[in-house]
């Protein structure tokens, strides 16, 4: 069966083998929780991003897109609460003064247990750690370290401080100007794209003459020095978000919160994610800025996990930026007058939808991956690995395959390639037996293959082969382009 947890390692290897995802800086043994997208991965990621962008901006008259810089004024992160609140736990050894991230310390010990053949203890320890981290139970984490007698690698003692918070933001220095206070030059790599939208609220509202309710959408890189960075591209230190902040009248936020829950889950289904693999999960513990929040969860190969967050962020962010920048950030609502209510300036409330592009990629690819076996008519077994990526987001739509490298077949194939490549991604291949080429196209997820053979020269027909059911049929060469377009 495909899509089970034990296929997850195979999926990761498959992604590498077929040019979807590589470990970052692999020739230097990689960089933890950072990945590069290869030739097919980059295209699939772009297709997903484009679908999202279209659904937000093109399909909603009142949503516009921006592209804010990754670097932002450091005060942005003070105002947003990230400097004070965006953190994970760490611990110090009192004898050596060495500081550890709590998860690294525990994971190191778990790995040693595993190497000693104590696999069950290893898994139990990691499970307890994940549970305590999820609950922010710092006292419990310290007790876990002590009861497992986890020692500092330098002092070899178990003399630990209390567990404290570790900020997840990456810092870097900005410019070359020396300052007496090194903190003056510090900038952060943004941990979320949302703040680039908040600080541009007035710019966009005024220049775009936007009327509330309206949204601002953005896609882009975000960076988090994540503590538990496992599970492939599920949790990365550099990743991409697709966020939309929807600005509404105070008091209407719950209506819009409801609207966006429904709209977003419907969108996920529209790109081929089955309804039974998606569910809502209400947040029990609300972030400091939210009056309601939920996750859209997907059943990943390693369990139900967050794919997208929908948050009702109140007027927290705009109010904070007004306070820290000492600028008035308000909206003048003309429509209130028409409704018989007094004119009003107010700080809009915000409903946010925030989905990780890499997590969406993992969702799509883990659903698509299948290892299939069947019996042929002669009784022998056949098998294939196939990526059943929906045609509309598949990186390559059509493979054009001349049966032989001679007899004028490549020329006809090239002509078809030229006709189609302006409309969708095509792939041309003339090497290897046709069966082998089909298998390779299955493995990279190409939904349609067209074979040009000697009959094509006689009657201008080709064989089209469908990836999902491996069905083949004869159609007119002139129909190929429209047939593929109709399936997208
Ligand atoms: P989690 O609880 O899994 O850490 P989060 O609640 O911190 O996620 P948000 O801050 O709501 O995540 O970010 C919005 C979206 O960004 C998430 O739903 C997820 O898809 C994506 N995301 C967040 N952190 C990461 C990461 N480290 N790697 C990949 N995607 C991420």
JSON list of N, CA and C in Angstrom, two decimals, residues 297-364:
[
{"chain": "A", "resi": 297, "resn": "UNK", "atom": "N", "xyz": [-5.43, 20.48, 9.33]},
{"chain": "A", "resi": 297, "resn": "UNK", "atom": "CA", "xyz": [-4.45, 19.40, 9.44]},
{"chain": "A", "resi": 297, "resn": "UNK", "atom": "C", "xyz": [-4.61, 18.42, 8.28]},
{"chain": "A", "resi": 298, "resn": "UNK", "atom": "N", "xyz": [-3.48, 17.84, 7.91]},
{"chain": "A", "resi": 298, "resn": "UNK", "atom": "CA", "xyz": [-3.47, 16.81, 6.88]},
{"chain": "A", "resi": 298, "resn": "UNK", "atom": "C", "xyz": [-2.91, 15.53, 7.50]},
{"chain": "A", "resi": 299, "resn": "UNK", "atom": "N", "xyz": [-3.37, 14.39, 7.03]},
{"chain": "A", "resi": 299, "resn": "UNK", "atom": "CA", "xyz": [-2.83, 13.14, 7.55]},
{"chain": "A", "resi": 299, "resn": "UNK", "atom": "C", "xyz": [-1.55, 12.78, 6.79]},
{"chain": "A", "resi": 300, "resn": "UNK", "atom": "N", "xyz": [-0.43, 13.29, 7.32]},
{"chain": "A", "resi": 300, "resn": "UNK", "atom": "CA", "xyz": [0.89, 13.01, 6.72]},
{"chain": "A", "resi": 300, "resn": "UNK", "atom": "C", "xyz": [1.24, 11.55, 6.98]},
{"chain": "A", "resi": 301, "resn": "UNK", "atom": "N", "xyz": [2.28, 11.03, 6.31]},
{"chain": "A", "resi": 301, "resn": "UNK", "atom": "CA", "xyz": [2.66, 9.62, 6.54]},
{"chain": "A", "resi": 301, "resn": "UNK", "atom": "C", "xyz": [3.03, 9.38, 8.01]},
{"chain": "A", "resi": 302, "resn": "UNK", "atom": "N", "xyz": [3.36, 10.44, 8.77]},
{"chain": "A", "resi": 302, "resn": "UNK", "atom": "CA", "xyz": [3.72, 10.27, 10.18]},
{"chain": "A", "resi": 302, "resn": "UNK", "atom": "C", "xyz": [2.63, 10.80, 11.11]},
{"chain": "A", "resi": 303, "resn": "UNK", "atom": "N", "xyz": [1.41, 10.94, 10.60]},
{"chain": "A", "resi": 303, "resn": "UNK", "atom": "CA", "xyz": [0.28, 11.32, 11.46]},
{"chain": "A", "resi": 303, "resn": "UNK", "atom": "C", "xyz": [-0.35, 12.65, 11.07]},
{"chain": "A", "resi": 304, "resn": "UNK", "atom": "N", "xyz": [-1.44, 13.02, 11.80]},
{"chain": "A", "resi": 304, "resn": "UNK", "atom": "CA", "xyz": [-2.14, 14.27, 11.52]},
{"chain": "A", "resi": 304, "resn": "UNK", "atom": "C", "xyz": [-1.31, 15.43, 12.01]},
{"chain": "A", "resi": 305, "resn": "UNK", "atom": "N", "xyz": [-1.00, 16.39, 11.11]},
{"chain": "A", "resi": 305, "resn": "UNK", "atom": "CA", "xyz": [-0.18, 17.55, 11.49]},
{"chain": "A", "resi": 305, "resn": "UNK", "atom": "C", "xyz": [-0.68, 18.78, 10.77]},
{"chain": "A", "resi": 306, "resn": "UNK", "atom": "N", "xyz": [-0.28, 19.92, 11.32]},
{"chain": "A", "resi": 306, "resn": "UNK", "atom": "CA", "xyz": [-0.71, 21.21, 10.74]},
{"chain": "A", "resi": 306, "resn": "UNK", "atom": "C", "xyz": [-0.16, 21.41, 9.33]},
{"chain": "A", "resi": 307, "resn": "UNK", "atom": "N", "xyz": [-1.09, 21.80, 8.45]},
{"chain": "A", "resi": 307, "resn": "UNK", "atom": "CA", "xyz": [-0.72, 22.18, 7.09]},
{"chain": "A", "resi": 307, "resn": "UNK", "atom": "C", "xyz": [-0.88, 23.70, 6.93]},
{"chain": "A", "resi": 308, "resn": "UNK", "atom": "N", "xyz": [-1.96, 24.22, 7.49]},
{"chain": "A", "resi": 308, "resn": "UNK", "atom": "CA", "xyz": [-2.25, 25.65, 7.34]},
{"chain": "A", "resi": 308, "resn": "UNK", "atom": "C", "xyz": [-2.84, 26.17, 8.65]},
{"chain": "A", "resi": 309, "resn": "UNK", "atom": "N", "xyz": [-2.56, 27.43, 8.96]},
{"chain": "A", "resi": 309, "resn": "UNK", "atom": "CA", "xyz": [-3.15, 28.05, 10.15]},
{"chain": "A", "resi": 309, "resn": "UNK", "atom": "C", "xyz": [-4.14, 29.12, 9.72]},
{"chain": "A", "resi": 310, "resn": "UNK", "atom": "N", "xyz": [-5.30, 29.17, 10.39]},
{"chain": "A", "resi": 310, "resn": "UNK", "atom": "CA", "xyz": [-6.26, 30.27, 10.16]},
{"chain": "A", "resi": 310, "resn": "UNK", "atom": "C", "xyz": [-6.39, 30.98, 11.51]},
{"chain": "A", "resi": 311, "resn": "UNK", "atom": "N", "xyz": [-6.03, 32.25, 11.52]},
{"chain": "A", "resi": 311, "resn": "UNK", "atom": "CA", "xyz": [-5.99, 32.95, 12.81]},
{"chain": "A", "resi": 311, "resn": "UNK", "atom": "C", "xyz": [-6.79, 34.24, 12.74]},
{"chain": "A", "resi": 312, "resn": "UNK", "atom": "N", "xyz": [-7.60, 34.47, 13.76]},
{"chain": "A", "resi": 312, "resn": "UNK", "atom": "CA", "xyz": [-8.24, 35.78, 13.89]},
{"chain": "A", "resi": 312, "resn": "UNK", "atom": "C", "xyz": [-7.32, 36.59, 14.79]},
{"chain": "A", "resi": 313, "resn": "UNK", "atom": "N", "xyz": [-6.57, 37.52, 14.18]},
{"chain": "A", "resi": 313, "resn": "UNK", "atom": "CA", "xyz": [-5.46, 38.19, 14.88]},
{"chain": "A", "resi": 313, "resn": "UNK", "atom": "C", "xyz": [-5.87, 39.50, 15.53]},
{"chain": "A", "resi": 314, "resn": "UNK", "atom": "N", "xyz": [-7.16, 39.78, 15.58]},
{"chain": "A", "resi": 314, "resn": "UNK", "atom": "CA", "xyz": [-7.71, 41.03, 16.15]},
{"chain": "A", "resi": 314, "resn": "UNK", "atom": "C", "xyz": [-7.02, 42.24, 15.51]},
{"chain": "A", "resi": 315, "resn": "UNK", "atom": "N", "xyz": [-6.92, 43.36, 16.27]},
{"chain": "A", "resi": 315, "resn": "UNK", "atom": "CA", "xyz": [-6.21, 44.53, 15.74]},
{"chain": "A", "resi": 315, "resn": "UNK", "atom": "C", "xyz": [-4.81, 44.59, 16.34]},
{"chain": "A", "resi": 316, "resn": "UNK", "atom": "N", "xyz": [-4.36, 43.45, 16.89]},
{"chain": "A", "resi": 316, "resn": "UNK", "atom": "CA", "xyz": [-3.10, 43.43, 17.63]},
{"chain": "A", "resi": 316, "resn": "UNK", "atom": "C", "xyz": [-1.93, 44.00, 16.82]},
{"chain": "A", "resi": 317, "resn": "UNK", "atom": "N", "xyz": [-1.70, 43.47, 15.62]},
{"chain": "A", "resi": 317, "resn": "UNK", "atom": "CA", "xyz": [-0.49, 43.85, 14.90]},
{"chain": "A", "resi": 317, "resn": "UNK", "atom": "C", "xyz": [-0.51, 45.31, 14.46]},
{"chain": "A", "resi": 318, "resn": "UNK", "atom": "N", "xyz": [-1.65, 45.76, 13.89]},
{"chain": "A", "resi": 318, "resn": "UNK", "atom": "CA", "xyz": [-1.70, 47.15, 13.42]},
{"chain": "A", "resi": 318, "resn": "UNK", "atom": "C", "xyz": [-1.57, 48.10, 14.62]},
{"chain": "A", "resi": 319, "resn": "UNK", "atom": "N", "xyz": [-2.20, 47.76, 15.73]},
{"chain": "A", "resi": 319, "resn": "UNK", "atom": "CA", "xyz": [-2.12, 48.61, 16.92]},
{"chain": "A", "resi": 319, "resn": "UNK", "atom": "C", "xyz": [-0.69, 48.68, 17.44]},
{"chain": "A", "resi": 320, "resn": "UNK", "atom": "N", "xyz": [-0.03, 47.53, 17.45]},
{"chain": "A", "resi": 320, "resn": "UNK", "atom": "CA", "xyz": [1.36, 47.51, 17.92]},
{"chain": "A", "resi": 320, "resn": "UNK", "atom": "C", "xyz": [2.27, 48.34, 17.01]},
{"chain": "A", "resi": 321, "resn": "UNK", "atom": "N", "xyz": [2.07, 48.20, 15.69]},
{"chain": "A", "resi": 321, "resn": "UNK", "atom": "CA", "xyz": [2.93, 48.97, 14.77]},
{"chain": "A", "resi": 321, "resn": "UNK", "atom": "C", "xyz": [2.63, 50.46, 14.89]},
{"chain": "A", "resi": 322, "resn": "UNK", "atom": "N", "xyz": [1.39, 50.81, 15.14]},
{"chain": "A", "resi": 322, "resn": "UNK", "atom": "CA", "xyz": [1.05, 52.23, 15.33]},
{"chain": "A", "resi": 322, "resn": "UNK", "atom": "C", "xyz": [1.78, 52.74, 16.58]},
{"chain": "A", "resi": 323, "resn": "UNK", "atom": "N", "xyz": [1.76, 51.93, 17.61]},
{"chain": "A", "resi": 323, "resn": "UNK", "atom": "CA", "xyz": [2.39, 52.34, 18.87]},
{"chain": "A", "resi": 323, "resn": "UNK", "atom": "C", "xyz": [3.91, 52.47, 18.71]},
{"chain": "A", "resi": 324, "resn": "UNK", "atom": "N", "xyz": [4.55, 51.48, 18.13]},
{"chain": "A", "resi": 324, "resn": "UNK", "atom": "CA", "xyz": [6.01, 51.51, 18.04]},
{"chain": "A", "resi": 324, "resn": "UNK", "atom": "C", "xyz": [6.52, 52.50, 17.00]},
{"chain": "A", "resi": 325, "resn": "UNK", "atom": "N", "xyz": [5.76, 52.72, 15.92]},
{"chain": "A", "resi": 325, "resn": "UNK", "atom": "CA", "xyz": [6.23, 53.64, 14.87]},
{"chain": "A", "resi": 325, "resn": "UNK", "atom": "C", "xyz": [5.74, 55.06, 15.13]},
{"chain": "A", "resi": 326, "resn": "UNK", "atom": "N", "xyz": [4.84, 55.18, 16.07]},
{"chain": "A", "resi": 326, "resn": "UNK", "atom": "CA", "xyz": [4.20, 56.46, 16.39]},
{"chain": "A", "resi": 326, "resn": "UNK", "atom": "C", "xyz": [3.50, 57.06, 15.16]},
{"chain": "A", "resi": 327, "resn": "UNK", "atom": "N", "xyz": [2.99, 56.20, 14.30]},
{"chain": "A", "resi": 327, "resn": "UNK", "atom": "CA", "xyz": [2.21, 56.65, 13.14]},
{"chain": "A", "resi": 327, "resn": "UNK", "atom": "C", "xyz": [0.77, 56.21, 13.34]},
{"chain": "A", "resi": 328, "resn": "UNK", "atom": "N", "xyz": [-0.13, 57.00, 12.77]},
{"chain": "A", "resi": 328, "resn": "UNK", "atom": "CA", "xyz": [-1.53, 56.59, 12.87]},
{"chain": "A", "resi": 328, "resn": "UNK", "atom": "C", "xyz": [-1.81, 55.53, 11.79]},
{"chain": "A", "resi": 329, "resn": "UNK", "atom": "N", "xyz": [-2.20, 54.35, 12.21]},
{"chain": "A", "resi": 329, "resn": "UNK", "atom": "CA", "xyz": [-2.52, 53.31, 11.21]},
{"chain": "A", "resi": 329, "resn": "UNK", "atom": "C", "xyz": [-4.00, 52.97, 11.39]},
{"chain": "A", "resi": 330, "resn": "UNK", "atom": "N", "xyz": [-4.82, 53.71, 10.67]},
{"chain": "A", "resi": 330, "resn": "UNK", "atom": "CA", "xyz": [-6.27, 53.49, 10.80]},
{"chain": "A", "resi": 330, "resn": "UNK", "atom": "C", "xyz": [-6.93, 53.54, 9.44]},
{"chain": "A", "resi": 331, "resn": "UNK", "atom": "N", "xyz": [-8.17, 53.18, 9.43]},
{"chain": "A", "resi": 331, "resn": "UNK", "atom": "CA", "xyz": [-8.94, 53.17, 8.19]},
{"chain": "A", "resi": 331, "resn": "UNK", "atom": "C", "xyz": [-10.15, 54.07, 8.37]},
{"chain": "A", "resi": 332, "resn": "UNK", "atom": "N", "xyz": [-10.40, 54.90, 7.34]},
{"chain": "A", "resi": 332, "resn": "UNK", "atom": "CA", "xyz": [-11.54, 55.81, 7.39]},
{"chain": "A", "resi": 332, "resn": "UNK", "atom": "C", "xyz": [-12.68, 55.16, 6.61]},
{"chain": "A", "resi": 333, "resn": "UNK", "atom": "N", "xyz": [-13.73, 54.78, 7.32]},
{"chain": "A", "resi": 333, "resn": "UNK", "atom": "CA", "xyz": [-14.77, 53.94, 6.71]},
{"chain": "A", "resi": 333, "resn": "UNK", "atom": "C", "xyz": [-15.96, 54.78, 6.22]},
{"chain": "A", "resi": 334, "resn": "UNK", "atom": "N", "xyz": [-15.89, 55.17, 4.94]},
{"chain": "A", "resi": 334, "resn": "UNK", "atom": "CA", "xyz": [-16.96, 55.95, 4.32]},
{"chain": "A", "resi": 334, "resn": "UNK", "atom": "C", "xyz": [-18.31, 55.24, 4.34]},
{"chain": "A", "resi": 335, "resn": "UNK", "atom": "N", "xyz": [-18.25, 53.92, 4.16]},
{"chain": "A", "resi": 335, "resn": "UNK", "atom": "CA", "xyz": [-19.48, 53.15, 4.02]},
{"chain": "A", "resi": 335, "resn": "UNK", "atom": "C", "xyz": [-20.34, 53.19, 5.26]},
{"chain": "A", "resi": 336, "resn": "UNK", "atom": "N", "xyz": [-19.69, 53.41, 6.41]},
{"chain": "A", "resi": 336, "resn": "UNK", "atom": "CA", "xyz": [-20.47, 53.45, 7.65]},
{"chain": "A", "resi": 336, "resn": "UNK", "atom": "C", "xyz": [-21.51, 54.55, 7.57]},
{"chain": "A", "resi": 337, "resn": "UNK", "atom": "N", "xyz": [-21.16, 55.67, 6.93]},
{"chain": "A", "resi": 337, "resn": "UNK", "atom": "CA", "xyz": [-22.07, 56.80, 6.79]},
{"chain": "A", "resi": 337, "resn": "UNK", "atom": "C", "xyz": [-23.29, 56.41, 5.98]},
{"chain": "A", "resi": 338, "resn": "UNK", "atom": "N", "xyz": [-23.01, 55.73, 4.85]},
{"chain": "A", "resi": 338, "resn": "UNK", "atom": "CA", "xyz": [-24.12, 55.31, 3.98]},
{"chain": "A", "resi": 338, "resn": "UNK", "atom": "C", "xyz": [-25.07, 54.37, 4.71]},
{"chain": "A", "resi": 339, "resn": "UNK", "atom": "N", "xyz": [-24.56, 53.64, 5.65]},
{"chain": "A", "resi": 339, "resn": "UNK", "atom": "CA", "xyz": [-25.40, 52.72, 6.41]},
{"chain": "A", "resi": 339, "resn": "UNK", "atom": "C", "xyz": [-26.08, 53.43, 7.57]},
{"chain": "A", "resi": 340, "resn": "UNK", "atom": "N", "xyz": [-25.96, 54.77, 7.61]},
{"chain": "A", "resi": 340, "resn": "UNK", "atom": "CA", "xyz": [-26.63, 55.53, 8.66]},
{"chain": "A", "resi": 340, "resn": "UNK", "atom": "C", "xyz": [-25.87, 55.56, 9.97]},
{"chain": "A", "resi": 341, "resn": "UNK", "atom": "N", "xyz": [-24.62, 55.02, 9.93]},
{"chain": "A", "resi": 341, "resn": "UNK", "atom": "CA", "xyz": [-23.82, 55.07, 11.14]},
{"chain": "A", "resi": 341, "resn": "UNK", "atom": "C", "xyz": [-22.82, 56.22, 11.01]},
{"chain": "A", "resi": 342, "resn": "UNK", "atom": "N", "xyz": [-22.30, 56.74, 12.09]},
{"chain": "A", "resi": 342, "resn": "UNK", "atom": "CA", "xyz": [-21.38, 57.87, 11.98]},
{"chain": "A", "resi": 342, "resn": "UNK", "atom": "C", "xyz": [-20.09, 57.45, 11.26]},
{"chain": "A", "resi": 343, "resn": "UNK", "atom": "N", "xyz": [-19.49, 58.44, 10.56]},
{"chain": "A", "resi": 343, "resn": "UNK", "atom": "CA", "xyz": [-18.18, 58.18, 9.95]},
{"chain": "A", "resi": 343, "resn": "UNK", "atom": "C", "xyz": [-17.26, 57.64, 11.01]},
{"chain": "A", "resi": 344, "resn": "UNK", "atom": "N", "xyz": [-16.32, 56.84, 10.62]},
{"chain": "A", "resi": 344, "resn": "UNK", "atom": "CA", "xyz": [-15.43, 56.35, 11.67]},
{"chain": "A", "resi": 344, "resn": "UNK", "atom": "C", "xyz": [-14.04, 56.02, 11.19]},
{"chain": "A", "resi": 345, "resn": "UNK", "atom": "N", "xyz": [-13.09, 56.37, 12.01]},
{"chain": "A", "resi": 345, "resn": "UNK", "atom": "CA", "xyz": [-11.73, 55.86, 11.85]},
{"chain": "A", "resi": 345, "resn": "UNK", "atom": "C", "xyz": [-11.60, 54.69, 12.79]},
{"chain": "A", "resi": 346, "resn": "UNK", "atom": "N", "xyz": [-11.10, 53.60, 12.29]},
{"chain": "A", "resi": 346, "resn": "UNK", "atom": "CA", "xyz": [-10.85, 52.52, 13.23]},
{"chain": "A", "resi": 346, "resn": "UNK", "atom": "C", "xyz": [-9.63, 51.70, 12.79]},
{"chain": "A", "resi": 347, "resn": "UNK", "atom": "N", "xyz": [-9.14, 50.90, 13.70]},
{"chain": "A", "resi": 347, "resn": "UNK", "atom": "CA", "xyz": [-8.07, 49.96, 13.37]},
{"chain": "A", "resi": 347, "resn": "UNK", "atom": "C", "xyz": [-8.74, 48.66, 12.94]},
{"chain": "A", "resi": 348, "resn": "UNK", "atom": "N", "xyz": [-8.50, 48.26, 11.69]},
{"chain": "A", "resi": 348, "resn": "UNK", "atom": "CA", "xyz": [-9.18, 47.04, 11.22]},
{"chain": "A", "resi": 348, "resn": "UNK", "atom": "C", "xyz": [-8.75, 45.80, 12.00]},
{"chain": "A", "resi": 349, "resn": "UNK", "atom": "N", "xyz": [-9.63, 44.83, 12.06]},
{"chain": "A", "resi": 349, "resn": "UNK", "atom": "CA", "xyz": [-9.30, 43.51, 12.58]},
{"chain": "A", "resi": 349, "resn": "UNK", "atom": "C", "xyz": [-8.79, 42.66, 11.41]},
{"chain": "A", "resi": 350, "resn": "UNK", "atom": "N", "xyz": [-8.08, 41.59, 11.75]},
{"chain": "A", "resi": 350, "resn": "UNK", "atom": "CA", "xyz": [-7.43, 40.81, 10.71]},
{"chain": "A", "resi": 350, "resn": "UNK", "atom": "C", "xyz": [-7.73, 39.32, 10.87]},
{"chain": "A", "resi": 351, "resn": "UNK", "atom": "N", "xyz": [-8.13, 38.71, 9.76]},
{"chain": "A", "resi": 351, "resn": "UNK", "atom": "CA", "xyz": [-8.19, 37.24, 9.73]},
{"chain": "A", "resi": 351, "resn": "UNK", "atom": "C", "xyz": [-7.10, 36.78, 8.76]},
{"chain": "A", "resi": 352, "resn": "UNK", "atom": "N", "xyz": [-6.26, 35.89, 9.24]},
{"chain": "A", "resi": 352, "resn": "UNK", "atom": "CA", "xyz": [-5.09, 35.48, 8.47]},
{"chain": "A", "resi": 352, "resn": "UNK", "atom": "C", "xyz": [-5.22, 34.02, 8.03]},
{"chain": "A", "resi": 353, "resn": "UNK", "atom": "N", "xyz": [-4.81, 33.76, 6.78]},
{"chain": "A", "resi": 353, "resn": "UNK", "atom": "CA", "xyz": [-4.64, 32.37, 6.36]},
{"chain": "A", "resi": 353, "resn": "UNK", "atom": "C", "xyz": [-3.16, 32.19, 6.05]},
{"chain": "A", "resi": 354, "resn": "UNK", "atom": "N", "xyz": [-2.56, 31.14, 6.59]},
{"chain": "A", "resi": 354, "resn": "UNK", "atom": "CA", "xyz": [-1.11, 30.99, 6.45]},
{"chain": "A", "resi": 354, "resn": "UNK", "atom": "C", "xyz": [-0.75, 29.53, 6.20]},
{"chain": "A", "resi": 355, "resn": "UNK", "atom": "N", "xyz": [-0.30, 29.27, 4.99]},
{"chain": "A", "resi": 355, "resn": "UNK", "atom": "CA", "xyz": [0.03, 27.88, 4.65]},
{"chain": "A", "resi": 355, "resn": "UNK", "atom": "C", "xyz": [1.50, 27.80, 4.25]},
{"chain": "A", "resi": 356, "resn": "UNK", "atom": "N", "xyz": [2.15, 26.72, 4.69]},
{"chain": "A", "resi": 356, "resn": "UNK", "atom": "CA", "xyz": [3.54, 26.51, 4.32]},
{"chain": "A", "resi": 356, "resn": "UNK", "atom": "C", "xyz": [3.60, 25.84, 2.95]},
{"chain": "A", "resi": 357, "resn": "UNK", "atom": "N", "xyz": [4.34, 26.46, 2.04]},
{"chain": "A", "resi": 357, "resn": "UNK", "atom": "CA", "xyz": [4.42, 25.90, 0.67]},
{"chain": "A", "resi": 357, "resn": "UNK", "atom": "C", "xyz": [5.14, 24.55, 0.69]},
{"chain": "A", "resi": 358, "resn": "UNK", "atom": "N", "xyz": [6.16, 24.43, 1.53]},
{"chain": "A", "resi": 358, "resn": "UNK", "atom": "CA", "xyz": [6.89, 23.16, 1.57]},
{"chain": "A", "resi": 358, "resn": "UNK", "atom": "C", "xyz": [6.02, 22.04, 2.16]},
{"chain": "A", "resi": 359, "resn": "UNK", "atom": "N", "xyz": [5.21, 22.41, 3.17]},
{"chain": "A", "resi": 359, "resn": "UNK", "atom": "CA", "xyz": [4.30, 21.40, 3.74]},
{"chain": "A", "resi": 359, "resn": "UNK", "atom": "C", "xyz": [3.23, 21.00, 2.73]},
{"chain": "A", "resi": 360, "resn": "UNK", "atom": "N", "xyz": [2.81, 21.95, 1.94]},
{"chain": "A", "resi": 360, "resn": "UNK", "atom": "CA", "xyz": [1.82, 21.65, 0.91]},
{"chain": "A", "resi": 360, "resn": "UNK", "atom": "C", "xyz": [2.45, 20.71, -0.13]},
{"chain": "A", "resi": 361, "resn": "UNK", "atom": "N", "xyz": [3.70, 20.99, -0.46]},
{"chain": "A", "resi": 361, "resn": "UNK", "atom": "CA", "xyz": [4.46, 20.14, -1.38]},
{"chain": "A", "resi": 361, "resn": "UNK", "atom": "C", "xyz": [4.53, 18.72, -0.83]},
{"chain": "A", "resi": 362, "resn": "UNK", "atom": "N", "xyz": [4.86, 18.60, 0.46]},
{"chain": "A", "resi": 362, "resn": "UNK", "atom": "CA", "xyz": [4.96, 17.28, 1.08]},
{"chain": "A", "resi": 362, "resn": "UNK", "atom": "C", "xyz": [3.60, 16.57, 1.06]},
{"chain": "A", "resi": 363, "resn": "UNK", "atom": "N", "xyz": [2.55, 17.34, 1.28]},
{"chain": "A", "resi": 363, "resn": "UNK", "atom": "CA", "xyz": [1.19, 16.80, 1.23]},
{"chain": "A", "resi": 363, "resn": "UNK", "atom": "C", "xyz": [0.91, 16.19, -0.14]},
{"chain": "A", "resi": 364, "resn": "UNK", "atom": "N", "xyz": [1.18, 16.99, -1.17]},
{"chain": "A", "resi": 364, "resn": "UNK", "atom": "CA", "xyz": [0.87, 16.57, -2.54]},
{"chain": "A", "resi": 364, "resn": "UNK", "atom": "C", "xyz": [1.70, 15.35, -2.93]}
]
